[in-house]
mmCIF file of C-alpha atoms in Angstrom:
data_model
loop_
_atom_site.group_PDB
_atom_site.id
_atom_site.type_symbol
_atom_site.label_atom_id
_atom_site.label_comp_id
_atom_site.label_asym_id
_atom_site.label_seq_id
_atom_site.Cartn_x
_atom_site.Cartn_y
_atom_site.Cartn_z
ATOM 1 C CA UNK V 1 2.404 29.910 -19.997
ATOM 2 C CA UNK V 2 1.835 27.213 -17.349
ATOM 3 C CA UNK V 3 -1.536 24.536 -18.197
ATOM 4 C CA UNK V 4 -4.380 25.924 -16.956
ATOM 5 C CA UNK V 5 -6.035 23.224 -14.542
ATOM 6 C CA UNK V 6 -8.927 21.190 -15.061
ATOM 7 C CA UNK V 7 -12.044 21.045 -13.411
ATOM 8 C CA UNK V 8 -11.847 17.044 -13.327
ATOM 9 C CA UNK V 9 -8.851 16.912 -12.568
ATOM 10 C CA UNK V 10 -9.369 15.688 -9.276
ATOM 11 C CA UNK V 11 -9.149 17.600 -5.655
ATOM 12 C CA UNK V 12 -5.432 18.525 -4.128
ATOM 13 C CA UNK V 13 -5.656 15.025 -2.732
ATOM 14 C CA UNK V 14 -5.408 14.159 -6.482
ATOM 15 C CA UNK V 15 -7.955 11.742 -5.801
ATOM 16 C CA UNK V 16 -10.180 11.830 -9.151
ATOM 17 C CA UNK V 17 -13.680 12.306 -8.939
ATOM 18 C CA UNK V 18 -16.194 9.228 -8.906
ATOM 19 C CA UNK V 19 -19.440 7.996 -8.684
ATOM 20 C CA UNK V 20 -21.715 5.476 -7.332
ATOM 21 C CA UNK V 21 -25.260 4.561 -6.498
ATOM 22 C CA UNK V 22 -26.666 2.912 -3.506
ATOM 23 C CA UNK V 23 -29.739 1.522 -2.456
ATOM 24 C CA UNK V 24 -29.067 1.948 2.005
ATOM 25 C CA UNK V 25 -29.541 4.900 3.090
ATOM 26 C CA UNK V 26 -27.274 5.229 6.226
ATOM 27 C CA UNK V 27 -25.125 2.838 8.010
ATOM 28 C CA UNK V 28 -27.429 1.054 9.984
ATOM 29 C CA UNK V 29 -29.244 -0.167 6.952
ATOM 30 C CA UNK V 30 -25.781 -1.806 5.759
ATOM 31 C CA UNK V 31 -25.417 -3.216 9.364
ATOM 32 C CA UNK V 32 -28.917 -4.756 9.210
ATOM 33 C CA UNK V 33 -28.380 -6.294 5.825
ATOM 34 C CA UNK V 34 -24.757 -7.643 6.750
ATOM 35 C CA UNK V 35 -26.704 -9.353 10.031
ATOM 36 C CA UNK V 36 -28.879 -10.623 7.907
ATOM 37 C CA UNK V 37 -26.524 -12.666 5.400
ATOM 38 C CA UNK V 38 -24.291 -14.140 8.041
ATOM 39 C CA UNK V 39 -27.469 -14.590 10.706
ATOM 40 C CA UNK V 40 -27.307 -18.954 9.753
ATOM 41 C CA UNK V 41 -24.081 -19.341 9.160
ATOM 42 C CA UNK V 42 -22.718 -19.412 12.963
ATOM 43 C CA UNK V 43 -24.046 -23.230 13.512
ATOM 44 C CA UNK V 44 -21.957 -26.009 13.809
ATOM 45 C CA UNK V 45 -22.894 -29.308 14.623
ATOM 46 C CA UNK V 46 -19.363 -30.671 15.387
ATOM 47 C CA UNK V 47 -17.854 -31.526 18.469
ATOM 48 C CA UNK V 48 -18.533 -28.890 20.711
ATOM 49 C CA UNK V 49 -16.376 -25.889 20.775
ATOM 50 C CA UNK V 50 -15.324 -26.504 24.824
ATOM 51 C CA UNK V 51 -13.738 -29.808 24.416
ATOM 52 C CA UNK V 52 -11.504 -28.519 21.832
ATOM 53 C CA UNK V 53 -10.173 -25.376 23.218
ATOM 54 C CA UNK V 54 -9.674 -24.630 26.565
ATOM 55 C CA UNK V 55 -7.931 -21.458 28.777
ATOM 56 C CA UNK V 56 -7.427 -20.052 32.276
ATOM 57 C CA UNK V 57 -8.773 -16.722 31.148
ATOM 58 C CA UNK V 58 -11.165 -15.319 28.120
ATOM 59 C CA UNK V 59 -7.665 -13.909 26.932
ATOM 60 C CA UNK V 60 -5.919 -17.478 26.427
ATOM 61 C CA UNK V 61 -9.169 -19.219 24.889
ATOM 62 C CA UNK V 62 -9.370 -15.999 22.188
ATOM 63 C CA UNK V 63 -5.513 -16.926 21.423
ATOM 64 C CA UNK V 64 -6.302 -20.947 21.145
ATOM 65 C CA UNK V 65 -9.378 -20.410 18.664
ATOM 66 C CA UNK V 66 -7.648 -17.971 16.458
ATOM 67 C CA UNK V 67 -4.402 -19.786 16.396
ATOM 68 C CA UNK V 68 -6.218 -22.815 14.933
ATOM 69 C CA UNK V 69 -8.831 -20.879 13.076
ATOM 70 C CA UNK V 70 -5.601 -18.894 11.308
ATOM 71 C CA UNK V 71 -3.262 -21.686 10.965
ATOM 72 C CA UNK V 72 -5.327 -24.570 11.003
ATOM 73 C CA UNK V 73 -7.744 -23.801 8.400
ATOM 74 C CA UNK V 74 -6.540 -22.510 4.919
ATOM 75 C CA UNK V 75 -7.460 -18.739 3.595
ATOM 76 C CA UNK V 76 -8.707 -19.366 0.348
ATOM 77 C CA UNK V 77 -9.299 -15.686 -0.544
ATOM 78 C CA UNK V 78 -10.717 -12.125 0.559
ATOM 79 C CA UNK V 79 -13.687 -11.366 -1.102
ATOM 80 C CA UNK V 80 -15.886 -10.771 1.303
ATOM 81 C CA UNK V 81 -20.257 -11.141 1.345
ATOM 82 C CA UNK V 82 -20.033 -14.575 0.206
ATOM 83 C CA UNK V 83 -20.250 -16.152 3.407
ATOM 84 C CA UNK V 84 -19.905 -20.275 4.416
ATOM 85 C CA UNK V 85 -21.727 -21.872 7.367
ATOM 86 C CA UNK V 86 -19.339 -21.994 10.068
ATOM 87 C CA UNK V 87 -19.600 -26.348 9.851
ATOM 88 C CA UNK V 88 -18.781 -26.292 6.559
ATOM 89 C CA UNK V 89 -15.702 -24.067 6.836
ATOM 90 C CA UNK V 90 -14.209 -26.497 9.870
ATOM 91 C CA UNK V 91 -15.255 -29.851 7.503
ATOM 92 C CA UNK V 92 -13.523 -28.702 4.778
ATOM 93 C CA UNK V 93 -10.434 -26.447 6.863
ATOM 94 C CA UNK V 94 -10.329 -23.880 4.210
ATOM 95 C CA UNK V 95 -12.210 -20.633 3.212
ATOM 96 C CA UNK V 96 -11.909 -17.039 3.050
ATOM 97 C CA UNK V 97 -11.381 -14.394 5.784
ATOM 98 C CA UNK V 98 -15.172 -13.741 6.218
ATOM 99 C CA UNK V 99 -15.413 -17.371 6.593
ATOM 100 C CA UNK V 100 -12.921 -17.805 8.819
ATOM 101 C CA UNK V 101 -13.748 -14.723 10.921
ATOM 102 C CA UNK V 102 -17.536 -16.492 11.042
ATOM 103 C CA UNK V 103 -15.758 -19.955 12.419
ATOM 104 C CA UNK V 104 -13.653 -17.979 14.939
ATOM 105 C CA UNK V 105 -17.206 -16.202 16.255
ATOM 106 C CA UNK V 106 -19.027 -19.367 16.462
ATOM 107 C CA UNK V 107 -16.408 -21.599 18.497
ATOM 108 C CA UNK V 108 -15.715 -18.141 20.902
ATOM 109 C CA UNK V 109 -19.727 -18.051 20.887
ATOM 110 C CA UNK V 110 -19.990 -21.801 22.169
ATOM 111 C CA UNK V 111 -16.923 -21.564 24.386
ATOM 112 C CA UNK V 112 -19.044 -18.728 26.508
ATOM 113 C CA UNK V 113 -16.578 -15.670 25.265
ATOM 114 C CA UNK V 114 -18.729 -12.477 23.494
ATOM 115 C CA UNK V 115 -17.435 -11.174 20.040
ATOM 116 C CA UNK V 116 -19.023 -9.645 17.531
ATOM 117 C CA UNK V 117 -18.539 -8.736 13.817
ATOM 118 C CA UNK V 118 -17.093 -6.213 11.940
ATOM 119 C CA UNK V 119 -16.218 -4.298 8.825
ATOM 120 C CA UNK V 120 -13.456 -2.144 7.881
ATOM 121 C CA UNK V 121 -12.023 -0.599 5.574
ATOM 122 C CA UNK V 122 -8.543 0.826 4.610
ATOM 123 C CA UNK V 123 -7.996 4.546 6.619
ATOM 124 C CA UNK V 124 -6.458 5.715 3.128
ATOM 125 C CA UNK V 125 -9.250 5.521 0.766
ATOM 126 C CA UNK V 126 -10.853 8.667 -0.188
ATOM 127 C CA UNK V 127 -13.341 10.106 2.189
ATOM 128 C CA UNK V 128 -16.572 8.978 1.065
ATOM 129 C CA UNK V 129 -18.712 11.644 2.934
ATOM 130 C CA UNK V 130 -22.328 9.851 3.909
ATOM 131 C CA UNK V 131 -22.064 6.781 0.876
ATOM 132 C CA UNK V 132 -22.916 3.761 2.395
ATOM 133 C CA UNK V 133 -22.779 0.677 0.602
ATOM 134 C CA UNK V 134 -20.734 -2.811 1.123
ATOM 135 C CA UNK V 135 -18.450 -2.310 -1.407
ATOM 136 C CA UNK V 136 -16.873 0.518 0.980
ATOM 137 C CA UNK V 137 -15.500 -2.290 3.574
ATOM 138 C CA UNK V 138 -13.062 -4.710 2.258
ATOM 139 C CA UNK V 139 -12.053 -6.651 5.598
ATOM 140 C CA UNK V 140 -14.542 -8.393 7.607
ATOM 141 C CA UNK V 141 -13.057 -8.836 11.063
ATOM 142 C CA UNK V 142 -14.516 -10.303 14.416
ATOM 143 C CA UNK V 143 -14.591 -7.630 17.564
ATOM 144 C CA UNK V 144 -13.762 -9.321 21.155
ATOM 145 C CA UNK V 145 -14.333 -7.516 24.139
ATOM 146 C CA UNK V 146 -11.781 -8.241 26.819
ATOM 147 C CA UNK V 147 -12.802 -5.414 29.233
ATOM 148 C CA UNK V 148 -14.091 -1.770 29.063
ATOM 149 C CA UNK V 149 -10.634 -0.966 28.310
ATOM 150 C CA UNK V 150 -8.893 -3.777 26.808
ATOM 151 C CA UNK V 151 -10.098 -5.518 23.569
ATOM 152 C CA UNK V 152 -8.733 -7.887 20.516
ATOM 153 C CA UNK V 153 -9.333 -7.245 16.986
ATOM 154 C CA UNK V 154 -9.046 -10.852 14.829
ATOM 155 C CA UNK V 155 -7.961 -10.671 10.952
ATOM 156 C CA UNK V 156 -7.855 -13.345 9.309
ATOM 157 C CA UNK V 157 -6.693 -11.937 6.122
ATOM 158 C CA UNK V 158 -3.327 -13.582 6.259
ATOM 159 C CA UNK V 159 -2.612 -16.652 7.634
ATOM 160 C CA UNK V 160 0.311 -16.268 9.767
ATOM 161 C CA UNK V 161 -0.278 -13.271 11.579
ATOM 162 C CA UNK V 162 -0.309 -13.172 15.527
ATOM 163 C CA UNK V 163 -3.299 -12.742 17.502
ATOM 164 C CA UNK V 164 -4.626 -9.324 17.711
ATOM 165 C CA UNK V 165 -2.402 -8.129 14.167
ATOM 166 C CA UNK V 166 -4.310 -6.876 11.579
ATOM 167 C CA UNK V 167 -3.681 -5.558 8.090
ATOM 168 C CA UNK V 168 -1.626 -2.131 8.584
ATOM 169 C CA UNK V 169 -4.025 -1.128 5.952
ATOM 170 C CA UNK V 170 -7.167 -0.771 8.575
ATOM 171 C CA UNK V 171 -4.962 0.147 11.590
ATOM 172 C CA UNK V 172 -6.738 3.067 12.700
ATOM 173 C CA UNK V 173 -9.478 3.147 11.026
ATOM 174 C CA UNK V 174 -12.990 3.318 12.145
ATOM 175 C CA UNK V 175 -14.496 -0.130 11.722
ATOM 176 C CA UNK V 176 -18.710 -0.858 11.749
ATOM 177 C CA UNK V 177 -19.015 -3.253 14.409
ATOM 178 C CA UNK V 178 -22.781 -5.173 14.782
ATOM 179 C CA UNK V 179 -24.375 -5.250 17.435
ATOM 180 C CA UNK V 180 -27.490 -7.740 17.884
ATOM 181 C CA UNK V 181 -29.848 -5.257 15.433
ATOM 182 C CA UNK V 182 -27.927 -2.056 15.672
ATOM 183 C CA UNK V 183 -24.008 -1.576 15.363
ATOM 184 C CA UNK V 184 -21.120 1.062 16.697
ATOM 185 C CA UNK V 185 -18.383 2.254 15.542
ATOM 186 C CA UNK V 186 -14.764 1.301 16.852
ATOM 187 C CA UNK V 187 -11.230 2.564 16.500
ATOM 188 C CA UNK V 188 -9.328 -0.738 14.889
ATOM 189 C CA UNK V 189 -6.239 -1.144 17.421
ATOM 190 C CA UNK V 190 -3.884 -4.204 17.002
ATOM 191 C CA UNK V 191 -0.956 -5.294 18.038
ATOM 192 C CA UNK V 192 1.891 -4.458 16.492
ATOM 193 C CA UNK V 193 4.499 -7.080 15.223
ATOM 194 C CA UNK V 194 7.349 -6.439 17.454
ATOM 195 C CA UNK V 195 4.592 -5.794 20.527
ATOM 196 C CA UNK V 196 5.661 -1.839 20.726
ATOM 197 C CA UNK V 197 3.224 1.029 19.548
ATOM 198 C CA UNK V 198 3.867 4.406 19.674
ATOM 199 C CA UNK V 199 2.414 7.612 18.294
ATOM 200 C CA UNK V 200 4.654 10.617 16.312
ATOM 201 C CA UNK V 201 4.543 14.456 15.756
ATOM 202 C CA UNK V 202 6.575 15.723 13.044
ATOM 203 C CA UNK V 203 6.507 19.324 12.425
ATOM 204 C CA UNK V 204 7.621 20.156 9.176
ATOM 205 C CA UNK V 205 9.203 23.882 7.978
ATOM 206 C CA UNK V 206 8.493 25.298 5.186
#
């Protein structure tokens, strides 16, 4: 006779159950308490951010800073919620993605060019209904607004990537973006290696 099937088991998903505990209730108090931790790290007091990139367009400077914020500067990890002051991560040319993404922010701040912060996390993970806590988001990323329509999403969670590619792992996903003292949420978009995107339908018989 064929196994009769356990209640912890897992769902048809066969994702197994878990559980966790949380001290924010909703998303905005993870967004407030992310602001917080990186609020003093965005000052630098090197040379200033205009004299070392420059760009026709918004479009061209956001390319210039994150091809020397990528290549320039080693990734020293991924752990994210440790952050570095922006100065120390350009004195020293290495640190992790967060710190990275917080260099790339400051020198687009200084330059005149808006961006913003973000988390992510991978569109595969189980759905964790209305959990909130950090250990949800694994990529920190930095949000730039181009134009209502167009905008770049910057990973630095490799080191050779192109600008505007980011880990196929969060492509698509909904990413918590702050905003001064609130946040929104934001399809992830990049660019894809080979520059072509395209969406399928596959209908499947049974």
């Amino acid at each position: 006779p064929p196994v009769s099937r356990s209640s912890f088991a897992g769902n048809n998903l066969n994702y197994l159950p878990f559980y966790a505990v949380t001290s924010m209730k909703d998303l905005r108090e993870l967004s407030q308490w992310y602001g917080g931790i990186v609020r003093d790290s965005f000052r630098r007091d090197l040379k200033p951010a205009y004299r070392l990139f420059s760009g026709k367009t918004a479009g061209e400077l956001v390319h210039r800073v994150y091809e020397f914020v990528s290549r320039d500067v080693d990734l020293s990890g991924t752990l994210p919620y440790y952050p570095d002051r922006a100065q120390n991560t350009e004195y020293r040319m290495r640190g992790t993605a967060e710190d990275k993404a917080i260099l790339a922010r400051s020198l687009l701040s200084e330059a005149g060019v808006r961006s913003y912060m973000a988390l992510a996390r991978p569109r595969d993970l189980p759905d964790i209904g209305d959990f909130v806590s950090p250990d949800v988001y694994t990529h920190v990323l930095v949000y730039v607004p181009l134009s209502r329509e167009n905008a770049l999403w910057l990973d630095f969670s490799k080191q050779f990537n192109g600008c505007g590619i980011v880990d196929e792992a969060i492509e698509g996903s909904m990413a918590l973006v702050l905003v001064g003292d609130r946040y929104e949420l934001k399809e992830v978009r990049g660019c894809c290696l080979n520059g072509l995107s395209a969406d399928y339908l596959f209908n499947l018989d049974s």
